[in-house]
Short mmCIF file of C-alpha atoms in Angstrom, two decimals:
data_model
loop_
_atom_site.label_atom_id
_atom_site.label_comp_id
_atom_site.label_asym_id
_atom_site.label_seq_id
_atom_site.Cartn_x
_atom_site.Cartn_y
_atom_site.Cartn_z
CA UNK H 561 -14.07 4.83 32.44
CA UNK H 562 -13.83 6.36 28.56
CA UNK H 563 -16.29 9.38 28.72
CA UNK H 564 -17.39 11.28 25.89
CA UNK H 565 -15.72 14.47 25.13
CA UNK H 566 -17.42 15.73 22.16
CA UNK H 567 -18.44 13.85 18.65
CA UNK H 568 -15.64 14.17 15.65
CA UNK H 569 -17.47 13.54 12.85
CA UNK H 570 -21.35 14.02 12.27
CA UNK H 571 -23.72 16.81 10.78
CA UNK H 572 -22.56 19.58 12.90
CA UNK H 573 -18.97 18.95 12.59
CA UNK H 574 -17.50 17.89 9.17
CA UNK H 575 -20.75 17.59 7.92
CA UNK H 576 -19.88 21.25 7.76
CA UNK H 577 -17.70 20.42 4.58
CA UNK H 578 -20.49 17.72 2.75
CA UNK H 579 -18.97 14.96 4.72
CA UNK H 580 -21.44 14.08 7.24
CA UNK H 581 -20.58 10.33 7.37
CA UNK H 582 -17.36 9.22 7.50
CA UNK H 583 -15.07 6.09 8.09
CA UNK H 584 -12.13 6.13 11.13
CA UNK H 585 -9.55 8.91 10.48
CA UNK H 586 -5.80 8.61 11.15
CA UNK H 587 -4.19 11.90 12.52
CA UNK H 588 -0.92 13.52 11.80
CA UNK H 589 1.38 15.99 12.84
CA UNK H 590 2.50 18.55 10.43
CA UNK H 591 5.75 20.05 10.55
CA UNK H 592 3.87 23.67 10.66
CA UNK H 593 2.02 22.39 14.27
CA UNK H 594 -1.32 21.75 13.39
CA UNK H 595 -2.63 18.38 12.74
CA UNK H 596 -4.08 16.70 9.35
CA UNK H 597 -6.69 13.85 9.94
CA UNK H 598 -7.53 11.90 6.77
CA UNK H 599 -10.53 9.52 6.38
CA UNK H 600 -11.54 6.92 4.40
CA UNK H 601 -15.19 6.39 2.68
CA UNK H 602 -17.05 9.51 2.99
CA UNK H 603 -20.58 10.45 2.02
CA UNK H 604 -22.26 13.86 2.08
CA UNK H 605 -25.73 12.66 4.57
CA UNK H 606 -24.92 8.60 5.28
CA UNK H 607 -23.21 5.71 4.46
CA UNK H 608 -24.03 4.86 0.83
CA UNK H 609 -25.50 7.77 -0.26
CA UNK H 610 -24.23 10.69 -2.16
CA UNK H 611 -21.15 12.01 -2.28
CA UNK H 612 -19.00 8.71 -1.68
CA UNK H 613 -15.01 9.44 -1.45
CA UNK H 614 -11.83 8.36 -0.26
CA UNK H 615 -10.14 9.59 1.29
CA UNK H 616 -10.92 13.03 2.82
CA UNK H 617 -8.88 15.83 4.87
CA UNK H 618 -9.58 17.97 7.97
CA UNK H 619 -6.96 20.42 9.24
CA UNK H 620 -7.03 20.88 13.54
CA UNK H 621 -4.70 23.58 15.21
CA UNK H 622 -6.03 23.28 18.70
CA UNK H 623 -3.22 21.74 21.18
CA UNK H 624 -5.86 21.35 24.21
CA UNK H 625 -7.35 17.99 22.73
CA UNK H 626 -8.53 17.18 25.90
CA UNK H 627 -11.32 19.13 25.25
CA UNK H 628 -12.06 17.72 22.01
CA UNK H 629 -10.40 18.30 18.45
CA UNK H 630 -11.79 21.53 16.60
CA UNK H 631 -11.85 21.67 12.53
CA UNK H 632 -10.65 24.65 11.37
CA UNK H 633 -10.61 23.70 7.54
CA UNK H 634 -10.82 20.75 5.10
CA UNK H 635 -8.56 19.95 2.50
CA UNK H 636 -10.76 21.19 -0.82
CA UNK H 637 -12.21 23.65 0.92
CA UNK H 638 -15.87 24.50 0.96
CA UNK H 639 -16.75 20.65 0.28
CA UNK H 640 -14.26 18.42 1.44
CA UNK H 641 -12.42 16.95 -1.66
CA UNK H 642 -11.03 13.06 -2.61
CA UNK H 643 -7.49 13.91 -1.84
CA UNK H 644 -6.15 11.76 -4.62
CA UNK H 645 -6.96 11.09 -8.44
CA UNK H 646 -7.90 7.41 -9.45
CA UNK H 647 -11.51 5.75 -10.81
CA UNK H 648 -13.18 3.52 -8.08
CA UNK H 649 -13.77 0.39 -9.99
CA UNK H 650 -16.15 -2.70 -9.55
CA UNK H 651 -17.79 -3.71 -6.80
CA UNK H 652 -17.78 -4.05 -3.00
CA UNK H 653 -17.19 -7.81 -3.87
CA UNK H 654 -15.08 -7.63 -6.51
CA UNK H 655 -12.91 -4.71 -6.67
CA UNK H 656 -10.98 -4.28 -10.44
CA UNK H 657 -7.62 -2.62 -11.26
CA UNK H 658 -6.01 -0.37 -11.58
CA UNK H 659 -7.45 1.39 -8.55
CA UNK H 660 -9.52 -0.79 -6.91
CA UNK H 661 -13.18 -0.50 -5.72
CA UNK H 662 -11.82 2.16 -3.43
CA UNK H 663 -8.64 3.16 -1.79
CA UNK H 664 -8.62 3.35 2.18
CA UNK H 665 -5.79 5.63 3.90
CA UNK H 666 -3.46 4.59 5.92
CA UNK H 667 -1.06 7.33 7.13
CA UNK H 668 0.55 10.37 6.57
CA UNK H 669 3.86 11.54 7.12
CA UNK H 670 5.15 15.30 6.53
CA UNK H 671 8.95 14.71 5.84
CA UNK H 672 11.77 17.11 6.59
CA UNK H 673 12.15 18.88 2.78
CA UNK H 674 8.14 19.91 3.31
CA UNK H 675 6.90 16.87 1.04
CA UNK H 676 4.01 14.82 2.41
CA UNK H 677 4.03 11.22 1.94
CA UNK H 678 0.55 9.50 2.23
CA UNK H 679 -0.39 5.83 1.83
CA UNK H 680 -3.51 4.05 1.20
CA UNK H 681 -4.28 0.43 0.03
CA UNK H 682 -6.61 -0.66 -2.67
CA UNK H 683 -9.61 -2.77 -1.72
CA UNK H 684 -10.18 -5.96 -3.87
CA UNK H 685 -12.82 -7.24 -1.97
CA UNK H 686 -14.74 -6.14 1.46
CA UNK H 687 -15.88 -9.41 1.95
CA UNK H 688 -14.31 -11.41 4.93
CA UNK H 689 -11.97 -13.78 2.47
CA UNK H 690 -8.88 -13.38 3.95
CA UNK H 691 -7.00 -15.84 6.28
CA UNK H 692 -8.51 -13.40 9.17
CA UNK H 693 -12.10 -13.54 7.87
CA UNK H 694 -11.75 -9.99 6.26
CA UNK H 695 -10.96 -7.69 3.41
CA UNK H 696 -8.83 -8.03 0.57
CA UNK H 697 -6.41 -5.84 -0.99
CA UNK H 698 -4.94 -5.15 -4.40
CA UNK H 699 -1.54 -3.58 -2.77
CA UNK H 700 -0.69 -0.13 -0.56
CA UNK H 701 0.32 2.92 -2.85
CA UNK H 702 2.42 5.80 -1.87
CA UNK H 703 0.93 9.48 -2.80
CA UNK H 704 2.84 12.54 -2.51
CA UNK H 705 2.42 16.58 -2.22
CA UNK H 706 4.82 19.34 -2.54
CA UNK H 707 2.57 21.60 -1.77
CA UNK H 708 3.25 23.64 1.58
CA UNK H 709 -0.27 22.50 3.38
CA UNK H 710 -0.97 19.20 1.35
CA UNK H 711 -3.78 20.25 -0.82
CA UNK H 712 -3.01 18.54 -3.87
CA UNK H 713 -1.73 15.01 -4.15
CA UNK H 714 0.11 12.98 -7.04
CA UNK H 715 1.07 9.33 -7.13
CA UNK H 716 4.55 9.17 -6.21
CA UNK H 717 7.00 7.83 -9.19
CA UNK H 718 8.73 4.58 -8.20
CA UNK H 719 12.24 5.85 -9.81
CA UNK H 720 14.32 2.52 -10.13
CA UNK H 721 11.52 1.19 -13.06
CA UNK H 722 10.28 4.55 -14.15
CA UNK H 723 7.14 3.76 -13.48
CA UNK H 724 3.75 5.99 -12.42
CA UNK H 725 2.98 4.26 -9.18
CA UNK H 726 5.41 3.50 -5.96
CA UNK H 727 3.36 0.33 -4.44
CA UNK H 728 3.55 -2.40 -1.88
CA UNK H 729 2.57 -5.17 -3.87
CA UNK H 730 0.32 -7.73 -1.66
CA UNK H 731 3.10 -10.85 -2.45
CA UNK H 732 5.87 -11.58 -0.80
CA UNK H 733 8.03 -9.21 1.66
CA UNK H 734 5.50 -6.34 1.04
CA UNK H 735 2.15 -8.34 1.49
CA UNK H 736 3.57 -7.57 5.13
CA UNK H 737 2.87 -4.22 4.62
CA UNK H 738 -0.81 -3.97 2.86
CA UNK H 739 -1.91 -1.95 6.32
CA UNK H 740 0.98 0.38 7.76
CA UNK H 741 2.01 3.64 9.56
CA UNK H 742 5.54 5.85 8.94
CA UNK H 743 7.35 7.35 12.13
CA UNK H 744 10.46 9.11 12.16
CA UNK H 745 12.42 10.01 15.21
CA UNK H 746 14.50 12.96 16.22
CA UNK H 747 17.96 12.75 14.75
CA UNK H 748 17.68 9.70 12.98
CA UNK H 749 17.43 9.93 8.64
CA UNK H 750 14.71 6.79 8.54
CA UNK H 751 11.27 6.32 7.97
CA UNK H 752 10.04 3.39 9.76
CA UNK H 753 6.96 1.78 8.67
CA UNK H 754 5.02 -0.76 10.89
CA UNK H 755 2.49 -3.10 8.41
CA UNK H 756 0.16 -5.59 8.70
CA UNK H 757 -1.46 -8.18 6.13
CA UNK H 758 -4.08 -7.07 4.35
CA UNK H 759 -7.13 -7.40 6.57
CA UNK H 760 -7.19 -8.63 10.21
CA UNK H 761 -4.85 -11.31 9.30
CA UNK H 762 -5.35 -14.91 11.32
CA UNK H 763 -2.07 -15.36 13.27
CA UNK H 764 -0.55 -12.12 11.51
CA UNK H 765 1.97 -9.61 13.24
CA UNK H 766 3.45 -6.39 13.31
CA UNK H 767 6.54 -6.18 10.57
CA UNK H 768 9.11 -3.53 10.04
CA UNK H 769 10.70 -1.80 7.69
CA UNK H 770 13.03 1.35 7.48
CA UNK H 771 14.15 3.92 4.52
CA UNK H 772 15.82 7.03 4.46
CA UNK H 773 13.61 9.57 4.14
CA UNK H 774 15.56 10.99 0.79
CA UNK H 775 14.80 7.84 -1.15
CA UNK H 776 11.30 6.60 -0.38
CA UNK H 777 10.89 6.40 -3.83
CA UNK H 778 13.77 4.07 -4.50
CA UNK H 779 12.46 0.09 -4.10
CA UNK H 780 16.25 -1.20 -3.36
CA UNK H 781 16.89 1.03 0.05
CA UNK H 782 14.07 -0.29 1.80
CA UNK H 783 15.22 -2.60 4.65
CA UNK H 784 13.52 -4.90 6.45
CA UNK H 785 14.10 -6.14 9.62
CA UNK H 786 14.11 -10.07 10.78
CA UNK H 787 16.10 -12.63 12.25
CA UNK H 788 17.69 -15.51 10.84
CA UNK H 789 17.96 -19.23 11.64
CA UNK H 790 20.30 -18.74 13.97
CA UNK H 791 18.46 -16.38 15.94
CA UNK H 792 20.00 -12.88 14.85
CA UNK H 793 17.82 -9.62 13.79
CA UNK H 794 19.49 -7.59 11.24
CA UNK H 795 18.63 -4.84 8.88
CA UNK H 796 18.43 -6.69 5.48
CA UNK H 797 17.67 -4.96 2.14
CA UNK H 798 15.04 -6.89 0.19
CA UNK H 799 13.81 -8.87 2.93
CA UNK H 800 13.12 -10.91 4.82
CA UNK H 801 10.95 -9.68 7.90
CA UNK H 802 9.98 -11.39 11.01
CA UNK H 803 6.81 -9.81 12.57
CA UNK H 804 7.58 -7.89 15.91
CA UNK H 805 4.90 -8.27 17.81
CA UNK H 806 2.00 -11.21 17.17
CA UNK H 807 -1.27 -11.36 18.59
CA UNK H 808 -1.73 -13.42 21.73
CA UNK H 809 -1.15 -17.48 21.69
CA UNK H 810 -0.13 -17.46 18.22
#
């Protein structure tokens, strides 16, 4: 039986740093050994009142979570800042470019050369219009710092066009990935990133894809994984991608 340890988010804990209400957070490891949580909408008393941004930082050193995570600092300081620069735009029903009505996190990943990688998508619509009944998005955008505790964020450059933002456009091979998370595992050079359609995709799956860590920003190294016709899963660069995992009976 689940029991509760302590509350996360609330008045007396990141209301602390003007962020009193707060959407789910998505924790990471850091390569210094403390952990960065990042939220989505945020508001400085409740939902829809002041204060409203996404997405927001807390910083956690304590290794005995078992006794509930402890704040020691939020990414801003004093009041917890939006982590990343870009104009929410239109409405909860109709989001606009180039930003969106607001951009949700996804993950974070802090990569071997001390950059952090961060992704978020960019709501179109929070009304349930998708084939699962849910949200819309515009596409998933890749942020970066080079800063040594992640304080300040730029979009990352997607080198091959020379252009501002690196994103997973919602067609195609990368509509795959509109919802995703980055792991990388001892020894190995790639990034692999698990996504889901935009939403809680009807009949959807889990969908992989790999890079090397030293060219996130290039488009053409991403490889996707899938099987063919005949039955064989391969490592292909520029699709296509066979989900993983699908939910049950589809």
């Amino acid at each position: 039986m689940a029991r509760l340890v302590k509350e996360l988010t609330g008045p007396n804990e990141t209301g602390r740093w003007g962020a009193s209400a707060t959407d789910l957070g998505f924790p990471a490891i850091t390569n210094h050994g403390y952990t960065i949580t990042i939220f989505g909408d945020t508001f400085v008393d409740h939902v829809g009142g002041s204060g409203w941004r996404s997405p927001v930082g807390f910083r956690q050193s304590n290794p005995d979570i078992e006794n509930g995570i402890r704040w020691d600092n939020a990414i801003g300081g004093a009041y917890a800042k939006e982590m990343i620069n870009y104009q929410h735009r239109g409405t909860v029903h109709a989001g606009e470019l180039p930003d969106g009505f607001t951009n949700i996190p996804n993950d974070l990943i802090h990569l071997p050369d001390g950059r952090y990688m961060m992704t978020t998508f960019a709501i179109r619509s929070w009304d349930p219009i998708s084939p699962g009944g849910s949200w819309a998005t515009f596409h998933s955008r890749m942020w970066t710092s080079t800063e040594a505790h992640a304080e300040n964020w730029e979009r990352t450059w997607d080198l091959e066009v020379n252009r501002e933002n690196f994103d997973f456009p919602n067609v195609g091979e990368w509509s795959h990935f509109q919802n995703n998370t980055m792991l990388m595992l001892p020894g190995e050079p790639w990034v692999y990133i698990y996504g889901t359609n935009e939403g809680r995709w009807n009949g959807g799956g889990i969908h992989l894809v790999r890079v090397d860590w030293r060219s996130m920003w290039n488009r053409s190294t991403y490889e996707f994984w899938g099987r063919d016709g005949g039955g064989t899963w391969a490592w292909r660069r520029g699709g296509f991608t066979t989900p993983i995992l699908t939910p049950h009976g589809s």
